[in-house]
């Protein structure tokens, strides 16, 4: 029996190593390409690491503040992603509390109806969403990226299920002491659902940061674009073979914030994976 377990463990390790190589090698090649000179990019074949490391691609990227203001794009993306994430945390915590703790007619029917609708592909809503954004005058503004998707049913579902593991006796005790719904939510529930809110916040930040199709549609002003829409614009500027080093350098700059986020939030993310960690009665 132990031999079978040992073989299964080695197979699992082998699978993880192969998967790691598949993910890491393209990233390493992208990083190394961003440090290659234009001459080496054109003349040499496939090499995982450059013969001579140079920062000329990054200097050229940062010097170009007219047609490709990448620092401005990064600032726009940070502002959009942080604002979107904070609003998501507020909305899904309140909504999840309402669906899990408050009793009103048609509560479960409404919840599962909205949950079912959320299974439709997001691309189905692109045209209606754009019409709404255009009607509000939000095209080429940060609101076009911040507001849509705040009440994601996936996040609300996670918060609702997490709240199911917190005994209702806590609410009843607070009501005996004269606390209302908002006081219960703020003083009792909110601190207890912090783990699941961290998970939802991380997913919301990364999802907003990596969103590609929607910003390409709603932005035409170069200075107001987030980094994902800017990278598409860079394909026209740096897309030829000779400028591939600058294109890779731009992509590497774009992933720095998410790497830093996971580096500093890794401990909280791992602790928050267990969505059944609510208090059990």
PDB file of C-alpha atoms in Angstrom:
ATOM      1  CA  UNK A   1       0.000   0.000   0.000  1.00  0.00           C
ATOM      2  CA  UNK A   2       2.809   2.390   0.905  1.00  0.00           C
ATOM      3  CA  UNK A   3       4.559   1.590  -2.393  1.00  0.00           C
ATOM      4  CA  UNK A   4       1.462   2.642  -4.357  1.00  0.00           C
ATOM      5  CA  UNK A   5       1.274   5.853  -2.356  1.00  0.00           C
ATOM      6  CA  UNK A   6       4.962   6.546  -3.037  1.00  0.00           C
ATOM      7  CA  UNK A   7       4.528   5.997  -6.802  1.00  0.00           C
ATOM      8  CA  UNK A   8       1.475   8.275  -6.847  1.00  0.00           C
ATOM      9  CA  UNK A   9       3.452  10.956  -5.033  1.00  0.00           C
ATOM     10  CA  UNK A  10       6.310  10.796  -7.550  1.00  0.00           C
ATOM     11  CA  UNK A  11       3.863  10.934 -10.465  1.00  0.00           C
ATOM     12  CA  UNK A  12       2.233  13.992  -8.902  1.00  0.00           C
ATOM     13  CA  UNK A  13       5.639  15.655  -8.445  1.00  0.00           C
ATOM     14  CA  UNK A  14       6.582  14.869 -12.050  1.00  0.00           C
ATOM     15  CA  UNK A  15       3.314  16.351 -13.310  1.00  0.00           C
ATOM     16  CA  UNK A  16       3.845  19.518 -11.246  1.00  0.00           C
ATOM     17  CA  UNK A  17       7.419  19.883 -12.511  1.00  0.00           C
ATOM     18  CA  UNK A  18       6.317  19.545 -16.136  1.00  0.00           C
ATOM     19  CA  UNK A  19       3.518  22.042 -15.561  1.00  0.00           C
ATOM     20  CA  UNK A  20       5.961  24.440 -13.902  1.00  0.00           C
ATOM     21  CA  UNK A  21       8.351  24.228 -16.864  1.00  0.00           C
ATOM     22  CA  UNK A  22       5.505  24.909 -19.304  1.00  0.00           C
ATOM     23  CA  UNK A  23       4.609  28.063 -17.393  1.00  0.00           C
ATOM     24  CA  UNK A  24       8.068  29.310 -16.409  1.00  0.00           C
ATOM     25  CA  UNK A  25      10.054  28.900 -19.651  1.00  0.00           C
ATOM     26  CA  UNK A  26       7.946  31.386 -21.700  1.00  0.00           C
ATOM     27  CA  UNK A  27       8.154  33.906 -18.859  1.00  0.00           C
ATOM     28  CA  UNK A  28      11.934  33.506 -18.614  1.00  0.00           C
ATOM     29  CA  UNK A  29      12.237  33.891 -22.379  1.00  0.00           C
ATOM     30  CA  UNK A  30      10.120  37.052 -22.266  1.00  0.00           C
ATOM     31  CA  UNK A  31      12.242  38.515 -19.476  1.00  0.00           C
ATOM     32  CA  UNK A  32      15.517  37.661 -21.219  1.00  0.00           C
ATOM     33  CA  UNK A  33      14.258  39.029 -24.549  1.00  0.00           C
ATOM     34  CA  UNK A  34      13.481  42.352 -22.901  1.00  0.00           C
ATOM     35  CA  UNK A  35      17.174  42.610 -21.997  1.00  0.00           C
ATOM     36  CA  UNK A  36      18.483  41.764 -25.491  1.00  0.00           C
ATOM     37  CA  UNK A  37      19.829  44.387 -27.844  1.00  0.00           C
ATOM     38  CA  UNK A  38      17.988  44.983 -31.094  1.00  0.00           C
ATOM     39  CA  UNK A  39      20.953  43.513 -32.996  1.00  0.00           C
ATOM     40  CA  UNK A  40      20.856  40.277 -31.027  1.00  0.00           C
ATOM     41  CA  UNK A  41      17.078  39.949 -31.442  1.00  0.00           C
ATOM     42  CA  UNK A  42      17.468  40.154 -35.228  1.00  0.00           C
ATOM     43  CA  UNK A  43      20.650  38.126 -35.679  1.00  0.00           C
ATOM     44  CA  UNK A  44      20.484  35.297 -33.141  1.00  0.00           C
ATOM     45  CA  UNK A  45      18.127  32.339 -33.100  1.00  0.00           C
ATOM     46  CA  UNK A  46      16.395  30.931 -30.040  1.00  0.00           C
ATOM     47  CA  UNK A  47      18.444  31.481 -26.889  1.00  0.00           C
ATOM     48  CA  UNK A  48      16.939  31.333 -23.429  1.00  0.00           C
ATOM     49  CA  UNK A  49      19.354  33.975 -22.142  1.00  0.00           C
ATOM     50  CA  UNK A  50      20.968  36.875 -24.033  1.00  0.00           C
ATOM     51  CA  UNK A  51      24.673  37.007 -24.826  1.00  0.00           C
ATOM     52  CA  UNK A  52      24.876  40.528 -23.449  1.00  0.00           C
ATOM     53  CA  UNK A  53      22.361  42.049 -21.024  1.00  0.00           C
ATOM     54  CA  UNK A  54      21.256  45.593 -21.791  1.00  0.00           C
ATOM     55  CA  UNK A  55      18.668  48.076 -20.480  1.00  0.00           C
ATOM     56  CA  UNK A  56      18.261  49.914 -23.774  1.00  0.00           C
ATOM     57  CA  UNK A  57      14.767  48.522 -24.356  1.00  0.00           C
ATOM     58  CA  UNK A  58      13.514  49.794 -20.998  1.00  0.00           C
ATOM     59  CA  UNK A  59      15.153  53.181 -21.539  1.00  0.00           C
ATOM     60  CA  UNK A  60      13.430  53.491 -24.918  1.00  0.00           C
ATOM     61  CA  UNK A  61      10.074  52.486 -23.412  1.00  0.00           C
ATOM     62  CA  UNK A  62      10.240  55.004 -20.596  1.00  0.00           C
ATOM     63  CA  UNK A  63      11.464  57.773 -22.907  1.00  0.00           C
ATOM     64  CA  UNK A  64       8.444  57.349 -25.170  1.00  0.00           C
ATOM     65  CA  UNK A  65       5.842  59.473 -23.357  1.00  0.00           C
ATOM     66  CA  UNK A  66       3.910  60.608 -26.417  1.00  0.00           C
ATOM     67  CA  UNK A  67       2.720  57.590 -28.411  1.00  0.00           C
ATOM     68  CA  UNK A  68       3.213  54.995 -25.636  1.00  0.00           C
ATOM     69  CA  UNK A  69       3.054  56.544 -22.110  1.00  0.00           C
ATOM     70  CA  UNK A  70       3.472  53.245 -20.286  1.00  0.00           C
ATOM     71  CA  UNK A  71       3.908  54.783 -16.828  1.00  0.00           C
ATOM     72  CA  UNK A  72       0.631  56.616 -17.299  1.00  0.00           C
ATOM     73  CA  UNK A  73      -1.014  53.358 -18.357  1.00  0.00           C
ATOM     74  CA  UNK A  74       0.329  51.615 -15.266  1.00  0.00           C
ATOM     75  CA  UNK A  75      -1.044  54.381 -13.031  1.00  0.00           C
ATOM     76  CA  UNK A  76      -4.430  54.130 -14.763  1.00  0.00           C
ATOM     77  CA  UNK A  77      -4.514  50.361 -14.234  1.00  0.00           C
ATOM     78  CA  UNK A  78      -3.549  50.651 -10.556  1.00  0.00           C
ATOM     79  CA  UNK A  79      -6.259  53.254  -9.943  1.00  0.00           C
ATOM     80  CA  UNK A  80      -8.897  51.216 -11.785  1.00  0.00           C
ATOM     81  CA  UNK A  81      -7.989  47.869 -10.191  1.00  0.00           C
ATOM     82  CA  UNK A  82      -7.732  49.228  -6.624  1.00  0.00           C
ATOM     83  CA  UNK A  83     -10.993  51.197  -6.893  1.00  0.00           C
ATOM     84  CA  UNK A  84     -12.806  48.240  -8.436  1.00  0.00           C
ATOM     85  CA  UNK A  85     -11.512  45.843  -5.768  1.00  0.00           C
ATOM     86  CA  UNK A  86     -12.481  48.065  -2.830  1.00  0.00           C
ATOM     87  CA  UNK A  87     -15.988  48.569  -4.176  1.00  0.00           C
ATOM     88  CA  UNK A  88     -16.316  44.830  -4.882  1.00  0.00           C
ATOM     89  CA  UNK A  89     -15.442  44.000  -1.262  1.00  0.00           C
ATOM     90  CA  UNK A  90     -18.050  46.438   0.073  1.00  0.00           C
ATOM     91  CA  UNK A  91     -20.813  45.301  -2.295  1.00  0.00           C
ATOM     92  CA  UNK A  92     -20.312  41.535  -2.093  1.00  0.00           C
ATOM     93  CA  UNK A  93     -20.008  41.579   1.713  1.00  0.00           C
ATOM     94  CA  UNK A  94     -23.298  43.490   2.052  1.00  0.00           C
ATOM     95  CA  UNK A  95     -25.039  41.403  -0.610  1.00  0.00           C
ATOM     96  CA  UNK A  96     -23.759  38.104   0.764  1.00  0.00           C
ATOM     97  CA  UNK A  97     -24.938  39.127   4.242  1.00  0.00           C
ATOM     98  CA  UNK A  98     -28.380  39.945   2.844  1.00  0.00           C
ATOM     99  CA  UNK A  99     -28.751  36.605   1.054  1.00  0.00           C
ATOM    100  CA  UNK A 100     -27.437  34.571   3.990  1.00  0.00           C
ATOM    101  CA  UNK A 101     -28.876  36.350   7.017  1.00  0.00           C
ATOM    102  CA  UNK A 102     -31.895  38.455   6.032  1.00  0.00           C
ATOM    103  CA  UNK A 103     -35.257  36.814   5.366  1.00  0.00           C
ATOM    104  CA  UNK A 104     -37.387  38.327   2.608  1.00  0.00           C
ATOM    105  CA  UNK A 105     -39.865  36.935   0.121  1.00  0.00           C
ATOM    106  CA  UNK A 106     -38.271  35.284  -2.901  1.00  0.00           C
ATOM    107  CA  UNK A 107     -34.748  35.535  -1.485  1.00  0.00           C
ATOM    108  CA  UNK A 108     -33.499  32.120  -2.593  1.00  0.00           C
ATOM    109  CA  UNK A 109     -35.360  32.231  -5.910  1.00  0.00           C
ATOM    110  CA  UNK A 110     -33.790  35.596  -6.728  1.00  0.00           C
ATOM    111  CA  UNK A 111     -30.334  34.432  -5.702  1.00  0.00           C
ATOM    112  CA  UNK A 112     -30.351  31.240  -7.784  1.00  0.00           C
ATOM    113  CA  UNK A 113     -31.912  33.042 -10.754  1.00  0.00           C
ATOM    114  CA  UNK A 114     -29.106  35.588 -10.771  1.00  0.00           C
ATOM    115  CA  UNK A 115     -26.556  32.830 -10.219  1.00  0.00           C
ATOM    116  CA  UNK A 116     -27.907  30.951 -13.239  1.00  0.00           C
ATOM    117  CA  UNK A 117     -27.814  34.078 -15.407  1.00  0.00           C
ATOM    118  CA  UNK A 118     -24.176  34.603 -14.436  1.00  0.00           C
ATOM    119  CA  UNK A 119     -23.275  31.330 -16.180  1.00  0.00           C
ATOM    120  CA  UNK A 120     -23.879  32.911 -19.579  1.00  0.00           C
ATOM    121  CA  UNK A 121     -20.617  33.894 -21.342  1.00  0.00           C
ATOM    122  CA  UNK A 122     -19.572  37.462 -20.623  1.00  0.00           C
ATOM    123  CA  UNK A 123     -19.201  38.196 -24.335  1.00  0.00           C
ATOM    124  CA  UNK A 124     -23.006  38.038 -24.636  1.00  0.00           C
ATOM    125  CA  UNK A 125     -23.282  41.218 -22.571  1.00  0.00           C
ATOM    126  CA  UNK A 126     -20.642  43.270 -24.376  1.00  0.00           C
ATOM    127  CA  UNK A 127     -22.968  45.177 -26.722  1.00  0.00           C
ATOM    128  CA  UNK A 128     -25.685  45.893 -24.089  1.00  0.00           C
ATOM    129  CA  UNK A 129     -22.988  46.885 -21.585  1.00  0.00           C
ATOM    130  CA  UNK A 130     -21.396  49.272 -24.070  1.00  0.00           C
ATOM    131  CA  UNK A 131     -24.791  50.832 -24.832  1.00  0.00           C
ATOM    132  CA  UNK A 132     -25.340  51.439 -21.113  1.00  0.00           C
ATOM    133  CA  UNK A 133     -21.844  52.870 -20.626  1.00  0.00           C
ATOM    134  CA  UNK A 134     -22.314  55.137 -23.631  1.00  0.00           C
ATOM    135  CA  UNK A 135     -25.712  56.311 -22.341  1.00  0.00           C
ATOM    136  CA  UNK A 136     -24.125  57.319 -19.024  1.00  0.00           C
ATOM    137  CA  UNK A 137     -21.288  59.106 -20.826  1.00  0.00           C
ATOM    138  CA  UNK A 138     -18.634  56.864 -19.300  1.00  0.00           C
ATOM    139  CA  UNK A 139     -16.782  55.973 -22.514  1.00  0.00           C
ATOM    140  CA  UNK A 140     -13.095  56.900 -22.168  1.00  0.00           C
ATOM    141  CA  UNK A 141     -13.445  57.252 -18.385  1.00  0.00           C
ATOM    142  CA  UNK A 142     -12.326  55.085 -15.466  1.00  0.00           C
ATOM    143  CA  UNK A 143     -15.959  54.463 -14.499  1.00  0.00           C
ATOM    144  CA  UNK A 144     -16.337  52.277 -17.585  1.00  0.00           C
ATOM    145  CA  UNK A 145     -13.863  49.850 -16.022  1.00  0.00           C
ATOM    146  CA  UNK A 146     -14.668  50.298 -12.326  1.00  0.00           C
ATOM    147  CA  UNK A 147     -18.463  49.983 -12.199  1.00  0.00           C
ATOM    148  CA  UNK A 148     -19.288  46.958 -14.434  1.00  0.00           C
ATOM    149  CA  UNK A 149     -18.862  43.643 -12.662  1.00  0.00           C
ATOM    150  CA  UNK A 150     -18.965  44.964  -9.104  1.00  0.00           C
ATOM    151  CA  UNK A 151     -21.745  42.580  -8.054  1.00  0.00           C
ATOM    152  CA  UNK A 152     -20.249  39.400  -9.484  1.00  0.00           C
ATOM    153  CA  UNK A 153     -22.419  36.454  -8.484  1.00  0.00           C
ATOM    154  CA  UNK A 154     -19.395  34.197  -8.125  1.00  0.00           C
ATOM    155  CA  UNK A 155     -18.002  36.359  -5.334  1.00  0.00           C
ATOM    156  CA  UNK A 156     -21.423  36.767  -3.720  1.00  0.00           C
ATOM    157  CA  UNK A 157     -21.858  32.988  -3.779  1.00  0.00           C
ATOM    158  CA  UNK A 158     -18.529  32.496  -1.973  1.00  0.00           C
ATOM    159  CA  UNK A 159     -19.447  35.045   0.722  1.00  0.00           C
ATOM    160  CA  UNK A 160     -22.922  33.535   1.160  1.00  0.00           C
ATOM    161  CA  UNK A 161     -21.521  30.020   1.536  1.00  0.00           C
ATOM    162  CA  UNK A 162     -18.888  31.229   3.972  1.00  0.00           C
ATOM    163  CA  UNK A 163     -21.577  32.878   6.075  1.00  0.00           C
ATOM    164  CA  UNK A 164     -23.440  29.570   6.220  1.00  0.00           C
ATOM    165  CA  UNK A 165     -20.607  28.308   8.437  1.00  0.00           C
ATOM    166  CA  UNK A 166     -21.068  31.115  10.967  1.00  0.00           C
ATOM    167  CA  UNK A 167     -23.747  30.270  13.557  1.00  0.00           C
ATOM    168  CA  UNK A 168     -26.848  32.466  13.575  1.00  0.00           C
ATOM    169  CA  UNK A 169     -26.774  32.547  17.377  1.00  0.00           C
ATOM    170  CA  UNK A 170     -24.242  35.373  17.122  1.00  0.00           C
ATOM    171  CA  UNK A 171     -26.816  37.501  15.300  1.00  0.00           C
ATOM    172  CA  UNK A 172     -29.554  36.612  17.784  1.00  0.00           C
ATOM    173  CA  UNK A 173     -27.358  37.534  20.747  1.00  0.00           C
ATOM    174  CA  UNK A 174     -26.556  40.881  19.160  1.00  0.00           C
ATOM    175  CA  UNK A 175     -30.239  41.566  18.456  1.00  0.00           C
ATOM    176  CA  UNK A 176     -31.061  40.880  22.120  1.00  0.00           C
ATOM    177  CA  UNK A 177     -28.552  43.612  22.984  1.00  0.00           C
ATOM    178  CA  UNK A 178     -30.356  45.987  20.632  1.00  0.00           C
ATOM    179  CA  UNK A 179     -28.096  45.776  17.566  1.00  0.00           C
ATOM    180  CA  UNK A 180     -29.610  46.307  14.128  1.00  0.00           C
ATOM    181  CA  UNK A 181     -28.716  44.620  10.850  1.00  0.00           C
ATOM    182  CA  UNK A 182     -26.011  47.092   9.897  1.00  0.00           C
ATOM    183  CA  UNK A 183     -24.415  46.954  13.354  1.00  0.00           C
ATOM    184  CA  UNK A 184     -24.401  43.145  13.213  1.00  0.00           C
ATOM    185  CA  UNK A 185     -22.881  43.234   9.724  1.00  0.00           C
ATOM    186  CA  UNK A 186     -20.189  45.758  10.630  1.00  0.00           C
ATOM    187  CA  UNK A 187     -19.224  44.634  14.136  1.00  0.00           C
ATOM    188  CA  UNK A 188     -19.743  40.861  14.006  1.00  0.00           C
ATOM    189  CA  UNK A 189     -19.982  39.514  10.469  1.00  0.00           C
ATOM    190  CA  UNK A 190     -17.394  41.655   8.664  1.00  0.00           C
ATOM    191  CA  UNK A 191     -14.431  40.633  10.868  1.00  0.00           C
ATOM    192  CA  UNK A 192     -15.398  36.943  10.585  1.00  0.00           C
ATOM    193  CA  UNK A 193     -15.632  36.913   6.775  1.00  0.00           C
ATOM    194  CA  UNK A 194     -12.260  38.582   6.280  1.00  0.00           C
ATOM    195  CA  UNK A 195     -10.657  35.390   4.825  1.00  0.00           C
ATOM    196  CA  UNK A 196     -13.144  35.032   1.979  1.00  0.00           C
ATOM    197  CA  UNK A 197     -13.065  38.773   1.305  1.00  0.00           C
ATOM    198  CA  UNK A 198      -9.282  38.553   0.853  1.00  0.00           C
ATOM    199  CA  UNK A 199      -9.746  35.778  -1.728  1.00  0.00           C
ATOM    200  CA  UNK A 200     -12.428  37.717  -3.595  1.00  0.00           C
ATOM    201  CA  UNK A 201     -10.350  40.884  -3.421  1.00  0.00           C
ATOM    202  CA  UNK A 202      -7.310  39.186  -4.935  1.00  0.00           C
ATOM    203  CA  UNK A 203      -9.353  37.642  -7.720  1.00  0.00           C
ATOM    204  CA  UNK A 204     -11.101  40.946  -8.419  1.00  0.00           C
ATOM    205  CA  UNK A 205      -7.837  42.885  -8.585  1.00  0.00           C
ATOM    206  CA  UNK A 206      -6.194  40.404 -10.932  1.00  0.00           C
ATOM    207  CA  UNK A 207      -9.336  40.124 -13.056  1.00  0.00           C
ATOM    208  CA  UNK A 208      -9.598  43.896 -13.393  1.00  0.00           C
ATOM    209  CA  UNK A 209      -5.875  44.255 -14.103  1.00  0.00           C
ATOM    210  CA  UNK A 210      -5.821  41.536 -16.757  1.00  0.00           C
ATOM    211  CA  UNK A 211      -9.089  42.501 -18.456  1.00  0.00           C
ATOM    212  CA  UNK A 212      -8.293  42.947 -22.139  1.00  0.00           C
ATOM    213  CA  UNK A 213     -11.356  42.937 -24.384  1.00  0.00           C
ATOM    214  CA  UNK A 214     -13.488  45.441 -22.466  1.00  0.00           C
ATOM    215  CA  UNK A 215     -10.883  48.255 -22.167  1.00  0.00           C
ATOM    216  CA  UNK A 216     -10.031  47.885 -25.855  1.00  0.00           C
ATOM    217  CA  UNK A 217     -13.706  48.583 -26.605  1.00  0.00           C
ATOM    218  CA  UNK A 218     -14.378  51.488 -24.227  1.00  0.00           C
ATOM    219  CA  UNK A 219     -11.084  53.414 -24.597  1.00  0.00           C
ATOM    220  CA  UNK A 220      -9.871  55.394 -27.583  1.00  0.00           C
ATOM    221  CA  UNK A 221      -7.937  58.094 -25.711  1.00  0.00           C
ATOM    222  CA  UNK A 222      -4.306  56.946 -25.421  1.00  0.00           C
ATOM    223  CA  UNK A 223      -3.640  58.787 -22.134  1.00  0.00           C
ATOM    224  CA  UNK A 224      -6.632  57.225 -20.387  1.00  0.00           C
ATOM    225  CA  UNK A 225      -5.993  53.603 -21.384  1.00  0.00           C
ATOM    226  CA  UNK A 226      -5.080  50.913 -18.847  1.00  0.00           C
ATOM    227  CA  UNK A 227      -1.980  48.833 -19.466  1.00  0.00           C
ATOM    228  CA  UNK A 228      -3.776  45.952 -21.230  1.00  0.00           C
ATOM    229  CA  UNK A 229      -5.261  48.217 -23.900  1.00  0.00           C
ATOM    230  CA  UNK A 230      -1.913  49.976 -24.138  1.00  0.00           C
ATOM    231  CA  UNK A 231      -0.103  46.725 -24.851  1.00  0.00           C
ATOM    232  CA  UNK A 232      -2.366  46.147 -27.836  1.00  0.00           C
ATOM    233  CA  UNK A 233      -1.440  49.608 -29.089  1.00  0.00           C
ATOM    234  CA  UNK A 234       2.227  48.746 -28.601  1.00  0.00           C
ATOM    235  CA  UNK A 235       1.879  45.851 -31.041  1.00  0.00           C
ATOM    236  CA  UNK A 236       1.414  48.449 -33.790  1.00  0.00           C
ATOM    237  CA  UNK A 237       4.339  50.520 -32.515  1.00  0.00           C
ATOM    238  CA  UNK A 238       6.785  47.773 -31.480  1.00  0.00           C
ATOM    239  CA  UNK A 239       5.213  44.818 -33.268  1.00  0.00           C
ATOM    240  CA  UNK A 240       7.825  44.428 -35.975  1.00  0.00           C
ATOM    241  CA  UNK A 241      10.573  41.892 -35.414  1.00  0.00           C
ATOM    242  CA  UNK A 242      13.263  44.484 -34.731  1.00  0.00           C
ATOM    243  CA  UNK A 243      11.302  46.033 -31.846  1.00  0.00           C
ATOM    244  CA  UNK A 244      10.314  42.797 -30.125  1.00  0.00           C
ATOM    245  CA  UNK A 245      12.644  43.558 -27.195  1.00  0.00           C
ATOM    246  CA  UNK A 246      10.730  46.743 -26.341  1.00  0.00           C
ATOM    247  CA  UNK A 247       7.413  44.918 -26.660  1.00  0.00           C
ATOM    248  CA  UNK A 248       8.612  42.247 -24.213  1.00  0.00           C
ATOM    249  CA  UNK A 249       9.926  44.924 -21.873  1.00  0.00           C
ATOM    250  CA  UNK A 250       6.513  46.592 -21.833  1.00  0.00           C
ATOM    251  CA  UNK A 251       4.845  43.274 -21.036  1.00  0.00           C
ATOM    252  CA  UNK A 252       7.287  42.642 -18.172  1.00  0.00           C
ATOM    253  CA  UNK A 253       6.516  46.046 -16.656  1.00  0.00           C
ATOM    254  CA  UNK A 254       2.813  45.229 -16.879  1.00  0.00           C
ATOM    255  CA  UNK A 255       3.091  42.100 -14.706  1.00  0.00           C
ATOM    256  CA  UNK A 256       5.121  43.691 -11.888  1.00  0.00           C
ATOM    257  CA  UNK A 257       2.109  44.913  -9.799  1.00  0.00           C
ATOM    258  CA  UNK A 258       0.378  41.525  -9.806  1.00  0.00           C
ATOM    259  CA  UNK A 259       3.626  39.754  -8.913  1.00  0.00           C
ATOM    260  CA  UNK A 260       4.134  42.135  -5.987  1.00  0.00           C
ATOM    261  CA  UNK A 261       0.534  41.619  -4.891  1.00  0.00           C
ATOM    262  CA  UNK A 262       0.878  37.849  -4.723  1.00  0.00           C
ATOM    263  CA  UNK A 263       4.332  38.096  -3.131  1.00  0.00           C
ATOM    264  CA  UNK A 264       3.024  40.175  -0.208  1.00  0.00           C
ATOM    265  CA  UNK A 265      -0.450  38.595   0.016  1.00  0.00           C
ATOM    266  CA  UNK A 266       0.599  34.957  -0.444  1.00  0.00           C
ATOM    267  CA  UNK A 267       0.294  34.159   3.259  1.00  0.00           C
ATOM    268  CA  UNK A 268      -3.229  35.553   3.461  1.00  0.00           C
ATOM    269  CA  UNK A 269      -4.198  33.902   0.191  1.00  0.00           C
ATOM    270  CA  UNK A 270      -3.128  30.431   1.360  1.00  0.00           C
ATOM    271  CA  UNK A 271      -4.862  30.904   4.716  1.00  0.00           C
ATOM    272  CA  UNK A 272      -8.030  32.012   2.949  1.00  0.00           C
ATOM    273  CA  UNK A 273      -8.312  29.089   0.537  1.00  0.00           C
ATOM    274  CA  UNK A 274     -10.375  27.082   3.027  1.00  0.00           C
ATOM    275  CA  UNK A 275     -13.817  28.583   2.511  1.00  0.00           C
ATOM    276  CA  UNK A 276     -15.218  26.386   5.287  1.00  0.00           C
ATOM    277  CA  UNK A 277     -13.179  28.155   7.953  1.00  0.00           C
ATOM    278  CA  UNK A 278     -16.197  30.006   9.355  1.00  0.00           C
ATOM    279  CA  UNK A 279     -17.076  29.349  12.983  1.00  0.00           C
ATOM    280  CA  UNK A 280     -18.945  26.092  13.392  1.00  0.00           C
ATOM    281  CA  UNK A 281     -21.678  25.811  15.967  1.00  0.00           C
TER     282      UNK A 281
END
